[in-house]
Coordinates of C-alpha atoms in Angstrom, one line a residue:
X88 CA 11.0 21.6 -22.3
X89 CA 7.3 21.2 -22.4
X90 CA 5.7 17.9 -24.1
X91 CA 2.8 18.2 -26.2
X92 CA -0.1 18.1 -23.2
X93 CA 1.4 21.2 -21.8
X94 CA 2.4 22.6 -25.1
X95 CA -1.1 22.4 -26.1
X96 CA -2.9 23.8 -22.8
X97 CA -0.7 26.7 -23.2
X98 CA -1.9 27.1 -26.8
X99 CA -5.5 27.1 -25.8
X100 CA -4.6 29.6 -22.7
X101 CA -3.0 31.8 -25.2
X102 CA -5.4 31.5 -27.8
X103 CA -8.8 30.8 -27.1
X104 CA -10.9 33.6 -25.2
X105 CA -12.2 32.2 -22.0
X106 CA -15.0 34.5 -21.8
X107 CA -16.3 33.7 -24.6
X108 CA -16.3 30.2 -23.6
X109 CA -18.0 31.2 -20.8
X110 CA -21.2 32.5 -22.7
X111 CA -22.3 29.0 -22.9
X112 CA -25.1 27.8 -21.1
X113 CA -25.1 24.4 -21.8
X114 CA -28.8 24.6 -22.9
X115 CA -28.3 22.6 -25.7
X116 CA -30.3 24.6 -28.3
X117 CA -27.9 24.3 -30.7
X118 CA -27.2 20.6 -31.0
X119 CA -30.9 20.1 -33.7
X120 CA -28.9 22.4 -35.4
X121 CA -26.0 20.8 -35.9
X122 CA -25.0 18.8 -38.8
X123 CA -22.6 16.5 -37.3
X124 CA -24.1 16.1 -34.4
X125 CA -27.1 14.4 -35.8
X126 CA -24.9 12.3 -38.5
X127 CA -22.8 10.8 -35.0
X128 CA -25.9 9.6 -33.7
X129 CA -26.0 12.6 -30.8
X130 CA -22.6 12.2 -30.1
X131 CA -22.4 15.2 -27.5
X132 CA -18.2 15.4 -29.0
X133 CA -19.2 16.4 -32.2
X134 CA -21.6 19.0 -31.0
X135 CA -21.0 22.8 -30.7
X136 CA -21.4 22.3 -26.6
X137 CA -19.9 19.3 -26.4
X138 CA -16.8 21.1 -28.7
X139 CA -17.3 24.2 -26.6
X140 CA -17.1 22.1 -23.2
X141 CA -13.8 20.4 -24.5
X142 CA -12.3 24.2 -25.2
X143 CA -12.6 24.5 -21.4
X144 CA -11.3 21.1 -20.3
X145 CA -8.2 22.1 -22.8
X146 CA -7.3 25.6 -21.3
X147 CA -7.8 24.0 -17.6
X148 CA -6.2 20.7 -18.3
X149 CA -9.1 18.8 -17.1
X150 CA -8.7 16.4 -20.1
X151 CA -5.6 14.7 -21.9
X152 CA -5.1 15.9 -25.5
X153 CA -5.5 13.3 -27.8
X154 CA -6.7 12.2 -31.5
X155 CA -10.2 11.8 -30.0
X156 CA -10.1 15.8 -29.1
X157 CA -8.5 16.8 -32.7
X158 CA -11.0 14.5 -34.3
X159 CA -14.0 16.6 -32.5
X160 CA -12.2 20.0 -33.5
X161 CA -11.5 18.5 -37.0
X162 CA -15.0 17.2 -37.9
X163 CA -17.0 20.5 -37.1
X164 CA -18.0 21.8 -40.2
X165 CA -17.6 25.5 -39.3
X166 CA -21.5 26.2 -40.4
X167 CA -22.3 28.3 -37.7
X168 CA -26.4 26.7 -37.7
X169 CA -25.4 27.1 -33.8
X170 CA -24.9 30.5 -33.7
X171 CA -28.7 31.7 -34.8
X172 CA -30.4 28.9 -32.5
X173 CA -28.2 30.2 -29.8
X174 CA -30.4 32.2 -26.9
X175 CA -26.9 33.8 -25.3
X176 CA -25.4 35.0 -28.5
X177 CA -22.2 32.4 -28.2
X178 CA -20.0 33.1 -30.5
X179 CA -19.3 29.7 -31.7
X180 CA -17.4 30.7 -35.3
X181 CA -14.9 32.9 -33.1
X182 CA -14.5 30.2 -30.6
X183 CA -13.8 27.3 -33.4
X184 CA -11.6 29.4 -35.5
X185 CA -9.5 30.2 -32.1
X186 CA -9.2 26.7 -31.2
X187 CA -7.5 25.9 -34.7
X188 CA -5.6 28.6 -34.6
X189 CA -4.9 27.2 -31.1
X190 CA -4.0 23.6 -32.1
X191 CA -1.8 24.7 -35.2
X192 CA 0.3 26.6 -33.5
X193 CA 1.1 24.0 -30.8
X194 CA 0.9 20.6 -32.8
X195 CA 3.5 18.7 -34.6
X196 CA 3.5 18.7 -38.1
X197 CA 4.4 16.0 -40.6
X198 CA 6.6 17.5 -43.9
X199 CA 3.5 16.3 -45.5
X200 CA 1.3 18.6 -44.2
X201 CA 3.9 21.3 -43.8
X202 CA 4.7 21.3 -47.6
X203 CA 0.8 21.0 -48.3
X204 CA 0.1 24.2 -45.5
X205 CA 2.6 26.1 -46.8
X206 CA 1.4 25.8 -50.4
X207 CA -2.0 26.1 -50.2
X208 CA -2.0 29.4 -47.3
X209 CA 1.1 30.9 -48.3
X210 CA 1.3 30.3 -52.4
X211 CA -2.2 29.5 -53.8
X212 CA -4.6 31.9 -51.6
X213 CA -1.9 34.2 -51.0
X214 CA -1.2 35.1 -54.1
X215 CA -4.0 35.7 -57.4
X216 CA -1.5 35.5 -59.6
X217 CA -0.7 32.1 -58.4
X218 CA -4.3 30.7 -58.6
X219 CA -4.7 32.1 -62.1
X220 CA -1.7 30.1 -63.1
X221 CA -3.1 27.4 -61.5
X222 CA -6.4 27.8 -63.1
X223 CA -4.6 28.2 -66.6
X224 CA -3.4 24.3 -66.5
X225 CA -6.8 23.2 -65.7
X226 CA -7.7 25.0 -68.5
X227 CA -4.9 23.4 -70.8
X228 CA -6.2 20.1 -68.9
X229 CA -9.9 21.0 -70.8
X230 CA -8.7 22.1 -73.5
X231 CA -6.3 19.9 -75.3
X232 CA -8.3 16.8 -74.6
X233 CA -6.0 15.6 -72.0
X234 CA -9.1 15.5 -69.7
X235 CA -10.7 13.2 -71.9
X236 CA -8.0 10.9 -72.2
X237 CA -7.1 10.7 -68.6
X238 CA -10.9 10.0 -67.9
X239 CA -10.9 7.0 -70.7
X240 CA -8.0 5.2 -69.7
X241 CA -9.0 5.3 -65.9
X242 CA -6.5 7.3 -64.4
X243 CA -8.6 9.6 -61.9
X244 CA -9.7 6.0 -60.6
X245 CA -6.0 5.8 -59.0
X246 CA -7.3 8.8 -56.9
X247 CA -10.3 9.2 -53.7
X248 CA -13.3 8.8 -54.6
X249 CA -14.4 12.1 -54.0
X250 CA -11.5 13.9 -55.7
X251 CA -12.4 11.7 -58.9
X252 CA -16.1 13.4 -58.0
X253 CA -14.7 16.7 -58.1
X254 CA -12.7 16.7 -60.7
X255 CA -16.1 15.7 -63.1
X256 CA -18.3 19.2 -62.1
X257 CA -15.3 21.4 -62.7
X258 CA -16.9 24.0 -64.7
X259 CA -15.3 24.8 -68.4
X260 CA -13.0 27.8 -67.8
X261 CA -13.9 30.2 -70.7
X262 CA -10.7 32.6 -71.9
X263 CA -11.1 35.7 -70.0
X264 CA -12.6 38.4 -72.2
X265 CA -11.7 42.0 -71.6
X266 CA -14.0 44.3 -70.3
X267 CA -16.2 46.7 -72.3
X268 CA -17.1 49.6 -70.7
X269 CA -21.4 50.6 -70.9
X270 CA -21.7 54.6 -71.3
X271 CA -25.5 54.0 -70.2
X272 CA -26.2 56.6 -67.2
X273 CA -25.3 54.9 -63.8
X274 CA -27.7 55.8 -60.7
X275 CA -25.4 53.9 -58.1
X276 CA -21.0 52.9 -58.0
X277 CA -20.3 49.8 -56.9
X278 CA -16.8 48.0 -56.1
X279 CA -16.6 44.3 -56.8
X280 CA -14.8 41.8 -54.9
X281 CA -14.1 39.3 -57.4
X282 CA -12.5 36.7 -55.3
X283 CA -10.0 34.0 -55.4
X284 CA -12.0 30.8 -57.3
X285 CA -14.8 33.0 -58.2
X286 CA -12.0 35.1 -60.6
X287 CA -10.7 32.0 -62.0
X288 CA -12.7 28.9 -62.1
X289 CA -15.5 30.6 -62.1
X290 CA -14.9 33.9 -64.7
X291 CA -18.2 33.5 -67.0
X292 CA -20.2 34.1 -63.3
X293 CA -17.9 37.2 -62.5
X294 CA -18.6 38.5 -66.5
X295 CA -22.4 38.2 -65.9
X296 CA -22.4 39.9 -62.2
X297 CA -20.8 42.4 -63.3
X298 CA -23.4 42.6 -67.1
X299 CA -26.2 42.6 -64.7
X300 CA -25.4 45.2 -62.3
X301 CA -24.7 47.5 -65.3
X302 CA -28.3 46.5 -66.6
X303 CA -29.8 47.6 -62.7
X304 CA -28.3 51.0 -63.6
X305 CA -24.9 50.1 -61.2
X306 CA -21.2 51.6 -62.3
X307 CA -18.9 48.8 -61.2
X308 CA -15.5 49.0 -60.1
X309 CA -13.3 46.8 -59.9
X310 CA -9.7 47.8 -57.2
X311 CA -7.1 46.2 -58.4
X312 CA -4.2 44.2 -56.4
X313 CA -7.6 42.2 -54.6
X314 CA -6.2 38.7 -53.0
X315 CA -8.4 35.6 -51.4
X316 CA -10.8 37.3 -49.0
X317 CA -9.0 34.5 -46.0
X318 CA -11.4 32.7 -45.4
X319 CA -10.2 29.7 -45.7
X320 CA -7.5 30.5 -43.8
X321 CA -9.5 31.8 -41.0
X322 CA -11.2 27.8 -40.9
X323 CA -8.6 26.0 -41.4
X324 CA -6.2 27.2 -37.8
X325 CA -3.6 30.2 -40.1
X326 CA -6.0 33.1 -39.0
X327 CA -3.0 35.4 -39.0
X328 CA -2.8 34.3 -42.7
X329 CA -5.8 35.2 -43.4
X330 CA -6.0 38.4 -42.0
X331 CA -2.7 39.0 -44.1
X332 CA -4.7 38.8 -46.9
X333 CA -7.4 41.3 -45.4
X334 CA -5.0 44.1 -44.4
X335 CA -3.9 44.0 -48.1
X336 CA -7.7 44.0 -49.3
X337 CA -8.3 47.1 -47.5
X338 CA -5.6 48.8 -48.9
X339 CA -7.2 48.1 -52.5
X340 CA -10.4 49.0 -51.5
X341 CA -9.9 51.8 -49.3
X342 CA -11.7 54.5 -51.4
X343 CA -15.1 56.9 -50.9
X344 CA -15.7 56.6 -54.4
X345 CA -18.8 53.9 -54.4
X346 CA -21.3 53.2 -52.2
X347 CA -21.3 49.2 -51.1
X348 CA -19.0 46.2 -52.2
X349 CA -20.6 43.8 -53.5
X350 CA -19.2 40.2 -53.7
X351 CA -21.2 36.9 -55.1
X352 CA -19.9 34.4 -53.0
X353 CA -21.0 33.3 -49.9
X354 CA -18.4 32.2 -48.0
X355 CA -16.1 34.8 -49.3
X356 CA -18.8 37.3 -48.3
X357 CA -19.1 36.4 -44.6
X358 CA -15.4 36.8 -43.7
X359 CA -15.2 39.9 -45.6
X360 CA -18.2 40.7 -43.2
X361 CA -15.9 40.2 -40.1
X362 CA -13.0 41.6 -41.2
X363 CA -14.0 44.9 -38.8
X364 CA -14.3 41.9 -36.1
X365 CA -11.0 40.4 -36.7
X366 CA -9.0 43.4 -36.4
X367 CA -10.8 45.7 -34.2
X368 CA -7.6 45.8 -32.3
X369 CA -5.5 46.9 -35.1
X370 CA -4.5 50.3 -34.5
X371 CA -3.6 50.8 -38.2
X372 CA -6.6 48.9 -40.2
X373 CA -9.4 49.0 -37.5
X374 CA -11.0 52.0 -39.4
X375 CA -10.5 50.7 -42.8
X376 CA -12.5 47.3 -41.7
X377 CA -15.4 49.0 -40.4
X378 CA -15.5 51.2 -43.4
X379 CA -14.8 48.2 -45.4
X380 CA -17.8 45.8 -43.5
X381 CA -20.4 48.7 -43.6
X382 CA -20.1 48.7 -47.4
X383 CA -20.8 44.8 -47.8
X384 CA -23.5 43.9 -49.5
X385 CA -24.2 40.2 -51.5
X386 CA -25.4 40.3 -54.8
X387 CA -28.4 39.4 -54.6
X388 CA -29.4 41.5 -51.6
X389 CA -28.0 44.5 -54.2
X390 CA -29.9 42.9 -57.3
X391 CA -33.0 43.4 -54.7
X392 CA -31.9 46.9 -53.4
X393 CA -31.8 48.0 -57.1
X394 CA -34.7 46.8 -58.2
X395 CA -34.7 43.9 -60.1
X396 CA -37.4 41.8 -58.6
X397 CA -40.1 44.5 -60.4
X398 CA -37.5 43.9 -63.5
X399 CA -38.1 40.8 -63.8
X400 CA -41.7 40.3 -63.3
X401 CA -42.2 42.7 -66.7
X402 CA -40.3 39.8 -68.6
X403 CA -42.4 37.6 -70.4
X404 CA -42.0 34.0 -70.3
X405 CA -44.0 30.5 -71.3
X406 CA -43.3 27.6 -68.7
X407 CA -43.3 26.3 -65.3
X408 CA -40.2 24.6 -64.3
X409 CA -39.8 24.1 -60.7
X410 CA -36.8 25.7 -59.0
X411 CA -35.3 25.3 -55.6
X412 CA -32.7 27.1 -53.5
X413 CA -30.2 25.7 -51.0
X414 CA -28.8 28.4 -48.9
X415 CA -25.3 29.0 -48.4
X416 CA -24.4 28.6 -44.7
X417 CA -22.5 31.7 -44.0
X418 CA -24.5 33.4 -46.3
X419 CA -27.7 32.5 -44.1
X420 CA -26.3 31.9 -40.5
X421 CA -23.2 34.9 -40.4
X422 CA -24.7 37.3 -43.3
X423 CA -28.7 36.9 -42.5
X424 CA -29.2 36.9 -46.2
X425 CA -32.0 34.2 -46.6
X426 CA -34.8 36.0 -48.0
X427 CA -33.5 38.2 -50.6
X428 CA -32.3 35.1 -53.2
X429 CA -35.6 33.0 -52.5
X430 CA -37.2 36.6 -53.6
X431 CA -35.5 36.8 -57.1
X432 CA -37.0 32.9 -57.8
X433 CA -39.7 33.6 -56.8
X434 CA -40.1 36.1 -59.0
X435 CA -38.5 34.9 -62.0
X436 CA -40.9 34.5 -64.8
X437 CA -41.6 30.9 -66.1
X438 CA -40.3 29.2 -62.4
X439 CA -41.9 27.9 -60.0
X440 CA -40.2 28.2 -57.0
X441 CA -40.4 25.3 -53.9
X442 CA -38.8 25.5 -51.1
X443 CA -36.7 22.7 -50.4
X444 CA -36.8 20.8 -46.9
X445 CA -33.7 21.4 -44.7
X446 CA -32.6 24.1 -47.3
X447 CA -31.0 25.8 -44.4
X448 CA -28.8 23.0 -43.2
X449 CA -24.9 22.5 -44.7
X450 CA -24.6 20.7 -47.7
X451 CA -21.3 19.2 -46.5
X452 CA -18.8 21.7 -48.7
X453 CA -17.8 23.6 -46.5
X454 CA -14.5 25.4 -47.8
X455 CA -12.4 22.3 -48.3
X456 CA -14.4 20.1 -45.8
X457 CA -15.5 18.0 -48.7
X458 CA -11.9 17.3 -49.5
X459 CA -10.7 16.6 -45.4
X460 CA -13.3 15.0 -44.5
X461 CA -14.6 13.3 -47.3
X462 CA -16.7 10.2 -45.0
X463 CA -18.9 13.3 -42.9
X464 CA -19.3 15.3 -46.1
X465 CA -20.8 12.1 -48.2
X466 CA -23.2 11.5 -45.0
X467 CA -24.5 15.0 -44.9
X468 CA -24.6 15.7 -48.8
X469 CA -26.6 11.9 -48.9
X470 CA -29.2 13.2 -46.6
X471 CA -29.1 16.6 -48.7
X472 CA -29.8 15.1 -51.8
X473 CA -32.8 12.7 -50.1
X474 CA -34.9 16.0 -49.8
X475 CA -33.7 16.7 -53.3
X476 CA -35.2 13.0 -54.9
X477 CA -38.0 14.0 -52.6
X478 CA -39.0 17.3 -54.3
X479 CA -37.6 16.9 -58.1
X480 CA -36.5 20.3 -58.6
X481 CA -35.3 21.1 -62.3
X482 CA -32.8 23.3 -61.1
X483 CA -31.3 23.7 -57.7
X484 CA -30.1 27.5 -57.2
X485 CA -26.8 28.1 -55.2
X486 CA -24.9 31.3 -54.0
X487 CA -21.7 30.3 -53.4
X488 CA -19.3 28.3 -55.5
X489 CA -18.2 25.0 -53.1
X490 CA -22.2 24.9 -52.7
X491 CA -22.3 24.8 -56.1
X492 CA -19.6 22.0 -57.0
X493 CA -21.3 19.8 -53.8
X494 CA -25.1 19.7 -55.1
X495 CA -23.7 18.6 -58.8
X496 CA -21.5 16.1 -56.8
X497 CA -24.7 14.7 -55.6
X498 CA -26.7 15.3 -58.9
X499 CA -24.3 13.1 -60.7
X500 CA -23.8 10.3 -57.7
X501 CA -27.7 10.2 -57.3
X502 CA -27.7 9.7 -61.8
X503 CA -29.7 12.7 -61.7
X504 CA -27.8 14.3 -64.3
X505 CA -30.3 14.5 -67.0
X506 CA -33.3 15.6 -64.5
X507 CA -31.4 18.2 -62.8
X508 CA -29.3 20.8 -62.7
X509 CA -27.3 23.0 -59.9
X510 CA -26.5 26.5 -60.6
X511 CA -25.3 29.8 -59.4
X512 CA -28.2 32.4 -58.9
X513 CA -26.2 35.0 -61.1
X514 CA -25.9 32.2 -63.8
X515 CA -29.6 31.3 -63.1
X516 CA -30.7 35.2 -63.3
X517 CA -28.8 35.7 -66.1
X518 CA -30.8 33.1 -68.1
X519 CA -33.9 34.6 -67.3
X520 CA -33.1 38.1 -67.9
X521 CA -31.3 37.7 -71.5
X522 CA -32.6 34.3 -73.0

């Protein structure tokens, strides 16, 4: 019977792809990019070479597993800043995402975190119908004032700090409002993937992407039986999971009938991206995902496509309230969608758009990063919001919705709550176009 060392170095042997491991060069561009590794002080550990060097030691058994080695694993925020500042094309996000998987499927697991596993990856983002229900008690939580009392009497204070955090930027869930269909001419078919959070905590966003697109001239669709993209998933060592989820994705959006797929999150956006990545050796779905990841598009590099940047400049509007952006790090580093969004503030009449220093670094969400590993997430979101106190933005612009919930975490730790405001850019646009 193997013990855990050996149990382990066969997991990394078995999972984690030694040539890719090998495309390192131990230059070291990527450690100014990484987040971590300038909030440990340089520890080489929590950088992408140092994590990247540790791979190796693993699958050669060169170095005893130990909490240390999860810890360096555990702490990487997944951001993939390494990737672009990378001059020999590592793929880091394949290599990190392989090591989880690796360490998953070889450590022992606590009833804890087998009951938490199996609830979150195999119930909640498994299964919409699930996270709707879910979404329906925070609802009932908004709605019948229990949220009020449990917030007077102190109760959330019996929880972490940052879940009590959380908990106050949940957006108001608005009752889902059946769709009207526009008989205006369409120029262009879109499908929407609405996504898991985005479709439920997050509705009144879906209802205005979808009211804008129709206003660009779009015809959207939206396939029905759509699950969690699996991302989170894919991050968090249950790739297989994850890719469950995908294989059923591309079976609801296997069609000719539009031209791109259009989703408005992210984080969601950048797996989706990969799914023709992840199973390129799937004999059965290896066609679908590339006809699937040709079609992506992000909303607002579609809001561009169609137009709306010469939209919005014939819109009329007093003002000159100074807007920012922080860019979503899949969005930026795995998508390459930086310029588009920053185009659309720029743009929008009565805003004057600044860009905000270290706009391109992570925010410290991250998926559920925020919630793992609260301590890094507060260090890196701090920092964040320095830049922010420096500039005094009126609104901060976001594209994804973990983005979103982190910069009003920060708003409302920094008591910048009446000065400030975080938002989605389809919220944001939305404003402008039908105030």
């Amino acid at each position: 019977m193997l013990n855990i060392q050996e149990e382990m170095q066969e997991s990394f042997r078995e999972h984690v792809d030694e040539d890719l491991i090998m495309d390192c060069m131990r230059c070291g561009f990527c450690l100014p990019a990484c987040p971590t590794y300038i909030h440990t002080e340089q520890n080489e550990m929590h950088s992408p070479r140092g994590r990247i060097a540790l791979m190796k030691a693993m699958r050669d058994g060169n170095v005893i597993w130990d909490g240390s080695i999860e810890e360096s694993f555990d702490v990487c925020l997944g951001c993939r800043a390494c990737e672009p500042a990378c001059p020999a094309g590592v793929q880091y996000g394949a290599l990190i995402e392989q090591t989880r998987d690796a360490i998953q499927a070889a450590k022992p697991q606590k009833l804890k975190e087998k009951v938490i596993r199996k609830t979150a990856f195999e119930g909640l983002f498994a299964d919409q119908s699930k996270m709707a229900g879910t979404v329906k008690l925070v609802q009932f939580y908004q709605k019948s004032g229990l949220q009020k009392v449990t917030r007077k009497v102190g109760f959330l204070n019996l929880f972490p700090p940052f879940m009590k955090e959380m908990e106050s930027v949940l957006p108001e869930i608005e009752k889902r409002k059946e769709r009207s269909e526009s008989r205006k001419p369409r120029t262009l078919k879109v499908a929407f993937f609405t996504g898991c959070l985005m479709d439920t905590l997050f509705q009144a966003t879906n209802r205005k992407t979808i009211e804008l697109l129709e206003w660009l001239g779009c015809e959207v669709i939206i396939p029905e039986g759509q699950e969690c993209c699996g991302a989170l998933h894919g991050h968090s060592g249950e790739l297989e999971k994850g890719l469950r989820n995908a294989r059923h994705n591309l079976n609801s959006f296997d069609s000719d009938d539009y031209d791109y797929i259009v989703n408005n999150a992210g984080g969601c956006g950048a797996f989706l991206l990969e799914y023709e990545k992840h199973l390129k050796d799937d004999p059965k779905y290896r066609e679908k995902a590339e006809r699937f990841s040709r079609k992506q598009m992000d909303i607002s590099s579609l809001f561009v496509k169609l137009g709306m940047n010469a939209r919005l400049k014939t819109i009329e509007s007093a003002g000159d309230v100074m807007v920012t952006y922080q860019d979503s790090c899949h969005l930026r580093n795995v998508s390459k969608v930086f310029m588009e969004p920053r185009s659309l503030l720029m743009d929008a009449p009565g805003y004057d758009y600044k860009e905000l220093i270290g706009a391109d670094t992570c925010c410290g969400s991250a998926g559920i990063y925020n919630l793992l590993q609260p301590e890094m997430s507060r260090r890196i979101l701090d920092a964040k919001m320095g830049h922010v106190k420096e500039l005094q933005p009126a609104i901060i612009v976001t594209s994804n919705p973990g983005c979103l919930m982190q910069m009003q975490v920060g708003i409302r730790r920094e008591g910048l709550d009446k000065e400030m405001k975080a938002v989605h850019i389809v919220d944001f646009l939305y404003e402008v176009v039908y105030s």
